[in-house]
Amino acid sequence: MKVLIIIPAYNEEENIENVVKNLENSYTQFDYVVLNDGSKDRTLEKCRENKFNVIDVPVNIGLAGVFQIGMKYALENDYDMALQFDADGQHQPEYIEQMVTYMEKKKADIVIGARSQQELKAGGMRGVGSRLISQLIRIVTGRRISDPTSGMRLFNRRMIKLLAKESNIPPEPDMLAYALKQGYSIEEVTVTMKEREFGQSYLSMTKAVKYMIIQCMSILFVRVFRRRVIE
Amino acid sequence: MSMIFRGLLILVTVTNLFYMVRKMRRAQMKIEESVFWICISVVFVILSIFPKIAASLADILGIGETVNFIFLTIIFIVLEKLFIVSIKLSKLESRYEELVQEYALDRKRMEEVTK
């Protein structure tokens, strides 16, 4: 199983070295690629100094954009699975093996590294948002996804092909509703995540509210907003 | 409001809604943009089915003719939307420039390396 760990990074100079070195030292069975999304700090320099496998994106295009670059890279290099992994140290690589095995066993298209209910409840506003989205997805698709906002997602080859090719499928929770409606299978594996070590998350209050509104509308009207993608 | 006019309004706003939805799906418009147009279209449909809503709102604001209220609201919304689109376009142009510059410099770097 060739697995690629996709690490989008924007201004993560404080965390990137620890995160990638950990993968290089202890998880050599997986490949990785850092996607530097036009960072204004020394993220790229740190990657070059350490000779990390990095794709330098010349202009900042946002998570969705670099995520797709990761998928295109995965497709070009014949990976069987691709994992979305945060550069800020929140995701724990110990669970990757478990997710890979589970995906093989269940033949799932997507495996989500889901936080436990306790972790989600402790998450404050973000936890509330996650639970709301969870409810909406259940209403629209009938499927219970306990942690739809988790950024730790494993995709199989079928999904890699789809995500590399289609332009309107960002790595957001509404994509899960869309995938379910299209007949793709999603499984979850319980994981734990650390708090962000350094730096700031980029979501302000107004942005968070706007994001929630858009996610909710996108999930509720998933049929309306998206056309059927023929494979 | 005559029945003919009302019927026409409903027909036009509903057709507009379907037309916009179809075009957005075909064009694969990003969800963030689509949400605005869908909401506006739905509001128009609702207002044309229940003209009393617009009439009441106009009364509350002390605007004599309901249609003036409609004009005022639509113009305001359109101006705001246009402004936001201007900003987005401006950002897009900057990033496009940045991209082209990087690409040009990158090609030069390639030339230097292969000399």
Short mmCIF file of C-alpha atoms in Angstrom, two decimals:
data_model
loop_
_atom_site.label_atom_id
_atom_site.label_comp_id
_atom_site.label_asym_id
_atom_site.label_seq_id
_atom_site.Cartn_x
_atom_site.Cartn_y
_atom_site.Cartn_z
CA MET A 1 0.00 0.00 0.00
CA LYS A 2 1.57 3.22 -1.16
CA VAL A 3 0.34 5.96 1.16
CA LEU A 4 0.97 9.67 0.71
CA ILE A 5 0.60 12.07 3.62
CA ILE A 6 -0.47 15.47 2.32
CA ILE A 7 0.55 18.31 4.60
CA PRO A 8 -0.84 21.71 3.62
CA ALA A 9 1.15 24.44 5.36
CA TYR A 10 0.57 28.14 5.63
CA ASN A 11 2.79 30.08 8.03
CA GLU A 12 3.68 27.05 10.11
CA GLU A 13 7.38 27.75 10.68
CA GLU A 14 7.05 26.91 14.37
CA ASN A 15 5.49 23.49 13.89
CA ILE A 16 6.57 22.20 10.52
CA GLU A 17 10.00 20.91 11.55
CA ASN A 18 8.68 18.83 14.45
CA VAL A 19 5.77 17.43 12.49
CA VAL A 20 7.76 16.37 9.43
CA LYS A 21 10.84 15.14 11.32
CA ASN A 22 8.55 12.91 13.36
CA LEU A 23 7.15 11.41 10.16
CA GLU A 24 10.59 10.99 8.61
CA ASN A 25 12.04 9.28 11.68
CA SER A 26 9.22 7.13 12.98
CA TYR A 27 6.91 6.58 10.05
CA THR A 28 9.11 5.69 7.13
CA GLN A 29 6.48 3.32 5.72
CA PHE A 30 4.54 6.39 4.53
CA ASP A 31 5.55 9.03 2.03
CA TYR A 32 4.68 12.65 2.61
CA VAL A 33 4.63 15.96 0.80
CA VAL A 34 4.48 19.42 2.33
CA LEU A 35 2.49 21.97 0.38
CA ASN A 36 3.75 25.44 1.14
CA ASP A 37 0.83 27.72 0.36
CA GLY A 38 2.79 30.93 -0.20
CA SER A 39 3.76 31.29 3.45
CA LYS A 40 5.01 34.70 4.44
CA ASP A 41 7.16 33.34 7.26
CA ARG A 42 10.09 30.96 7.14
CA THR A 43 8.07 27.79 6.53
CA LEU A 44 9.65 27.23 3.13
CA GLU A 45 13.17 27.98 4.35
CA LYS A 46 12.77 25.50 7.20
CA CYS A 47 11.63 22.86 4.71
CA ARG A 48 14.59 23.52 2.40
CA GLU A 49 17.09 23.53 5.29
CA ASN A 50 15.88 20.12 6.37
CA LYS A 51 15.53 18.86 2.82
CA PHE A 52 11.86 18.03 3.31
CA ASN A 53 9.79 16.88 0.36
CA VAL A 54 8.00 20.15 -0.34
CA ILE A 55 5.97 21.61 -3.17
CA ASP A 56 6.29 25.37 -3.13
CA VAL A 57 3.04 26.93 -4.26
CA PRO A 58 4.01 30.37 -5.64
CA VAL A 59 0.78 32.17 -4.79
CA ASN A 60 -1.42 31.61 -1.75
CA ILE A 61 -4.52 29.79 -3.02
CA GLY A 62 -5.99 28.41 0.18
CA LEU A 63 -6.50 24.96 1.64
CA ALA A 64 -8.83 23.69 -1.07
CA GLY A 65 -6.37 24.65 -3.79
CA VAL A 66 -3.29 23.06 -2.25
CA PHE A 67 -5.28 20.03 -1.18
CA GLN A 68 -6.04 19.43 -4.84
CA ILE A 69 -2.37 19.87 -5.71
CA GLY A 70 -1.67 17.12 -3.19
CA MET A 71 -4.25 14.91 -4.86
CA LYS A 72 -2.83 15.56 -8.31
CA TYR A 73 0.63 14.71 -7.02
CA ALA A 74 -0.76 11.51 -5.46
CA LEU A 75 -2.41 10.55 -8.73
CA GLU A 76 0.67 11.26 -10.83
CA ASN A 77 2.85 9.20 -8.53
CA ASP A 78 0.49 6.23 -8.33
CA TYR A 79 -0.38 6.31 -4.68
CA ASP A 80 -3.05 3.92 -3.42
CA MET A 81 -4.12 6.17 -0.56
CA ALA A 82 -3.74 9.81 0.39
CA LEU A 83 -4.07 11.24 3.89
CA GLN A 84 -4.91 14.83 4.69
CA PHE A 85 -2.70 15.81 7.64
CA ASP A 86 -2.33 19.10 9.51
CA ALA A 87 1.00 20.88 9.75
CA ASP A 88 0.29 22.30 13.18
CA GLY A 89 0.95 19.17 15.22
CA GLN A 90 -2.68 18.48 16.14
CA HIS A 91 -2.92 15.23 14.21
CA GLN A 92 -1.25 12.15 15.66
CA PRO A 93 0.53 9.89 13.16
CA GLU A 94 0.15 6.87 15.49
CA TYR A 95 -3.34 6.39 14.10
CA ILE A 96 -2.45 6.35 10.43
CA GLU A 97 -1.66 2.63 10.31
CA GLN A 98 -5.02 1.92 11.91
CA MET A 99 -6.84 4.07 9.40
CA VAL A 100 -5.06 2.39 6.48
CA THR A 101 -5.88 -1.09 7.76
CA TYR A 102 -9.49 -0.13 8.39
CA MET A 103 -9.84 1.27 4.90
CA GLU A 104 -8.54 -1.97 3.40
CA LYS A 105 -10.74 -4.09 5.62
CA LYS A 106 -13.95 -2.14 5.03
CA LYS A 107 -13.12 -1.20 1.45
CA ALA A 108 -14.10 2.36 2.31
CA ASP A 109 -13.55 5.31 0.01
CA ILE A 110 -12.92 7.71 2.88
CA VAL A 111 -11.77 7.02 6.42
CA ILE A 112 -12.04 9.87 8.89
CA GLY A 113 -9.84 10.12 11.98
CA ALA A 114 -12.65 11.09 14.33
CA ARG A 115 -12.25 12.67 17.72
CA SER A 116 -14.14 11.02 20.57
CA GLN A 117 -17.41 12.51 21.84
CA GLN A 118 -15.65 13.82 24.97
CA GLU A 119 -13.02 15.61 22.94
CA LEU A 120 -15.71 17.13 20.75
CA LYS A 121 -17.82 18.26 23.70
CA ALA A 122 -14.80 19.94 25.23
CA GLY A 123 -14.18 21.84 22.02
CA GLY A 124 -16.43 24.82 22.78
CA MET A 125 -17.77 26.67 19.74
CA ARG A 126 -16.01 24.41 17.30
CA GLY A 127 -17.51 21.36 19.00
CA VAL A 128 -20.99 22.84 18.70
CA GLY A 129 -20.46 23.55 15.02
CA SER A 130 -19.22 20.04 14.42
CA ARG A 131 -22.26 18.51 16.11
CA LEU A 132 -24.63 20.71 14.12
CA ILE A 133 -23.01 19.65 10.88
CA SER A 134 -23.19 16.04 12.04
CA GLN A 135 -26.94 16.37 12.53
CA LEU A 136 -27.44 17.95 9.12
CA ILE A 137 -25.50 15.21 7.41
CA ARG A 138 -27.60 12.62 9.17
CA ILE A 139 -30.81 14.34 8.08
CA VAL A 140 -29.73 14.63 4.47
CA THR A 141 -27.97 11.29 3.98
CA GLY A 142 -29.17 9.08 6.82
CA ARG A 143 -25.57 8.39 7.72
CA ARG A 144 -24.13 9.23 11.13
CA ILE A 145 -20.71 10.88 10.90
CA SER A 146 -19.53 11.78 14.36
CA ASP A 147 -16.66 14.10 13.47
CA PRO A 148 -17.26 15.67 10.07
CA THR A 149 -14.95 18.62 10.67
CA SER A 150 -11.91 16.49 11.40
CA GLY A 151 -9.13 17.38 9.01
CA MET A 152 -7.54 13.95 9.27
CA ARG A 153 -9.04 12.14 6.31
CA LEU A 154 -7.76 9.17 4.36
CA PHE A 155 -8.81 8.78 0.73
CA ASN A 156 -8.58 5.73 -1.49
CA ARG A 157 -7.50 5.63 -5.10
CA ARG A 158 -11.00 6.18 -6.40
CA MET A 159 -11.33 9.35 -4.34
CA ILE A 160 -7.84 10.50 -5.32
CA LYS A 161 -8.82 10.30 -8.98
CA LEU A 162 -12.05 12.20 -8.33
CA LEU A 163 -10.51 14.91 -6.17
CA ALA A 164 -7.59 15.44 -8.52
CA LYS A 165 -9.92 15.96 -11.45
CA GLU A 166 -13.00 17.79 -10.13
CA SER A 167 -12.68 21.43 -9.25
CA ASN A 168 -15.45 22.04 -6.76
CA ILE A 169 -14.79 19.51 -4.00
CA PRO A 170 -12.86 21.26 -1.20
CA PRO A 171 -11.78 19.27 1.88
CA GLU A 172 -14.74 20.52 3.91
CA PRO A 173 -17.51 18.68 5.75
CA ASP A 174 -20.04 19.35 2.99
CA MET A 175 -17.88 17.23 0.72
CA LEU A 176 -18.74 14.26 2.93
CA ALA A 177 -22.46 14.78 2.39
CA TYR A 178 -21.82 15.04 -1.34
CA ALA A 179 -19.70 11.88 -1.37
CA LEU A 180 -22.37 9.95 0.53
CA LYS A 181 -25.05 11.10 -1.89
CA GLN A 182 -22.90 9.97 -4.79
CA GLY A 183 -22.63 6.52 -3.28
CA TYR A 184 -19.13 6.63 -1.86
CA SER A 185 -18.52 4.91 1.46
CA ILE A 186 -17.21 6.66 4.54
CA GLU A 187 -15.93 5.03 7.72
CA GLU A 188 -14.53 6.47 10.92
CA VAL A 189 -11.70 5.50 13.23
CA THR A 190 -11.49 7.04 16.70
CA VAL A 191 -8.35 9.08 17.26
CA THR A 192 -7.08 11.68 19.66
CA MET A 193 -5.70 15.04 18.67
CA LYS A 194 -3.41 17.45 20.43
CA GLU A 195 -4.04 21.10 20.97
CA ARG A 196 -2.30 23.40 18.51
CA GLU A 197 1.28 23.85 19.78
CA PHE A 198 2.32 27.19 18.38
CA GLY A 199 0.79 29.94 16.36
CA GLN A 200 -2.79 30.89 15.74
CA SER A 201 -5.65 29.26 13.96
CA TYR A 202 -6.88 31.50 11.20
CA LEU A 203 -10.62 31.50 11.88
CA SER A 204 -12.10 34.67 13.37
CA MET A 205 -15.67 34.89 14.72
CA THR A 206 -17.32 36.37 11.63
CA LYS A 207 -15.43 33.98 9.38
CA ALA A 208 -16.53 31.05 11.55
CA VAL A 209 -20.19 32.09 11.36
CA LYS A 210 -20.03 32.59 7.59
CA TYR A 211 -18.33 29.23 7.24
CA MET A 212 -21.06 27.49 9.24
CA ILE A 213 -23.84 29.12 7.20
CA ILE A 214 -22.25 28.07 3.95
CA GLN A 215 -21.55 24.54 5.15
CA CYS A 216 -25.12 24.12 6.38
CA MET A 217 -26.63 25.40 3.16
CA SER A 218 -24.28 23.31 1.09
CA ILE A 219 -25.21 20.15 2.98
CA LEU A 220 -28.95 20.80 3.07
CA PHE A 221 -29.12 21.59 -0.60
CA VAL A 222 -26.40 19.30 -1.81
CA ARG A 223 -28.56 18.17 -4.70
CA VAL A 224 -29.19 21.77 -5.68
CA PHE A 225 -25.63 22.99 -5.62
CA ARG A 226 -23.85 20.17 -7.27
CA ARG A 227 -24.38 18.24 -10.40
CA ARG A 228 -23.91 14.54 -10.52
CA VAL A 229 -20.31 13.66 -11.27
CA ILE A 230 -19.99 10.83 -13.75
CA GLU A 231 -16.97 8.69 -13.07
CA MET B 1 -51.79 44.67 -8.14
CA SER B 2 -53.57 43.02 -11.04
CA MET B 3 -53.85 39.25 -11.18
CA ILE B 4 -52.09 39.15 -14.53
CA PHE B 5 -49.13 41.03 -13.14
CA ARG B 6 -48.99 38.87 -10.07
CA GLY B 7 -49.09 35.71 -12.14
CA LEU B 8 -46.38 37.05 -14.38
CA LEU B 9 -44.20 37.94 -11.40
CA ILE B 10 -44.50 34.46 -9.97
CA LEU B 11 -43.73 32.89 -13.34
CA VAL B 12 -40.70 35.06 -13.91
CA THR B 13 -39.20 34.68 -10.43
CA VAL B 14 -39.65 30.90 -10.39
CA THR B 15 -38.19 30.56 -13.88
CA ASN B 16 -35.29 32.76 -12.80
CA LEU B 17 -34.66 30.52 -9.81
CA PHE B 18 -34.50 27.37 -11.91
CA TYR B 19 -32.42 29.09 -14.56
CA MET B 20 -29.86 30.31 -12.01
CA VAL B 21 -29.63 26.95 -10.27
CA ARG B 22 -29.08 25.18 -13.57
CA LYS B 23 -26.39 27.60 -14.72
CA MET B 24 -24.57 27.46 -11.39
CA ARG B 25 -24.51 23.70 -11.33
CA ARG B 26 -23.26 23.55 -14.92
CA ALA B 27 -20.61 26.16 -14.28
CA GLN B 28 -19.65 24.45 -11.05
CA MET B 29 -19.84 27.78 -9.30
CA LYS B 30 -18.33 27.75 -5.84
CA ILE B 31 -20.80 27.24 -3.05
CA GLU B 32 -19.99 30.57 -1.41
CA GLU B 33 -21.07 32.46 -4.51
CA SER B 34 -24.07 30.24 -5.26
CA VAL B 35 -25.55 30.78 -1.81
CA PHE B 36 -26.06 34.49 -2.46
CA TRP B 37 -27.86 34.03 -5.78
CA ILE B 38 -30.02 31.18 -4.54
CA CYS B 39 -31.08 33.21 -1.49
CA ILE B 40 -31.93 36.27 -3.57
CA SER B 41 -33.89 34.24 -6.09
CA VAL B 42 -35.85 32.49 -3.37
CA VAL B 43 -36.64 35.82 -1.70
CA PHE B 44 -38.00 37.13 -5.02
CA VAL B 45 -40.19 34.06 -5.44
CA ILE B 46 -41.55 34.46 -1.92
CA LEU B 47 -42.23 38.18 -2.41
CA SER B 48 -44.08 37.54 -5.65
CA ILE B 49 -46.26 34.84 -4.08
CA PHE B 50 -46.95 36.96 -0.99
CA PRO B 51 -46.94 40.62 -2.12
CA LYS B 52 -48.37 41.60 1.27
CA ILE B 53 -44.90 41.08 2.78
CA ALA B 54 -43.36 43.82 0.65
CA ALA B 55 -46.40 46.06 1.25
CA SER B 56 -46.12 45.71 5.04
CA LEU B 57 -42.40 46.35 5.06
CA ALA B 58 -42.91 49.48 2.96
CA ASP B 59 -45.59 50.68 5.40
CA ILE B 60 -43.36 50.10 8.42
CA LEU B 61 -40.62 52.18 6.84
CA GLY B 62 -43.09 54.89 5.91
CA ILE B 63 -42.49 54.48 2.18
CA GLY B 64 -45.59 55.39 0.21
CA GLU B 65 -45.36 53.15 -2.81
CA THR B 66 -44.42 49.52 -2.21
CA VAL B 67 -42.56 49.47 -5.47
CA ASN B 68 -40.24 52.24 -4.26
CA PHE B 69 -39.30 50.08 -1.31
CA ILE B 70 -38.51 47.20 -3.65
CA PHE B 71 -36.35 49.45 -5.81
CA LEU B 72 -34.50 50.82 -2.80
CA THR B 73 -33.76 47.39 -1.39
CA ILE B 74 -32.68 45.83 -4.65
CA ILE B 75 -30.43 48.74 -5.58
CA PHE B 76 -28.80 48.65 -2.18
CA ILE B 77 -28.19 44.91 -2.37
CA VAL B 78 -26.86 45.13 -5.90
CA LEU B 79 -24.48 47.95 -4.99
CA GLU B 80 -23.09 46.01 -2.06
CA LYS B 81 -22.69 42.87 -4.15
CA LEU B 82 -20.98 44.83 -6.90
CA PHE B 83 -18.61 46.33 -4.39
CA ILE B 84 -17.70 42.94 -2.98
CA VAL B 85 -17.18 41.57 -6.47
CA SER B 86 -14.89 44.54 -7.22
CA ILE B 87 -12.78 43.66 -4.24
CA LYS B 88 -12.63 40.01 -5.22
CA LEU B 89 -11.65 40.93 -8.76
CA SER B 90 -8.93 43.19 -7.47
CA LYS B 91 -7.51 40.42 -5.31
CA LEU B 92 -7.69 38.03 -8.21
CA GLU B 93 -5.78 40.41 -10.47
CA SER B 94 -3.05 40.84 -7.88
CA ARG B 95 -2.66 37.13 -7.43
CA TYR B 96 -2.64 36.56 -11.16
CA GLU B 97 0.17 39.10 -11.51
CA GLU B 98 2.06 37.45 -8.69
CA LEU B 99 1.67 34.07 -10.34
CA VAL B 100 2.84 35.28 -13.73
CA GLN B 101 5.85 36.98 -12.15
CA GLU B 102 6.81 33.84 -10.26
CA TYR B 103 6.42 31.79 -13.39
CA ALA B 104 8.55 34.15 -15.45
CA LEU B 105 11.30 34.20 -12.84
CA ASP B 106 11.09 30.45 -12.51
CA ARG B 107 11.61 29.98 -16.23
CA LYS B 108 14.63 32.26 -16.00
CA ARG B 109 15.99 30.22 -13.11
CA MET B 110 15.60 27.08 -15.23
CA GLU B 111 17.55 28.73 -18.03
CA GLU B 112 20.35 29.72 -15.68
CA VAL B 113 20.58 26.20 -14.31
CA THR B 114 20.75 24.51 -17.69
CA LYS B 115 23.43 26.89 -19.02
#
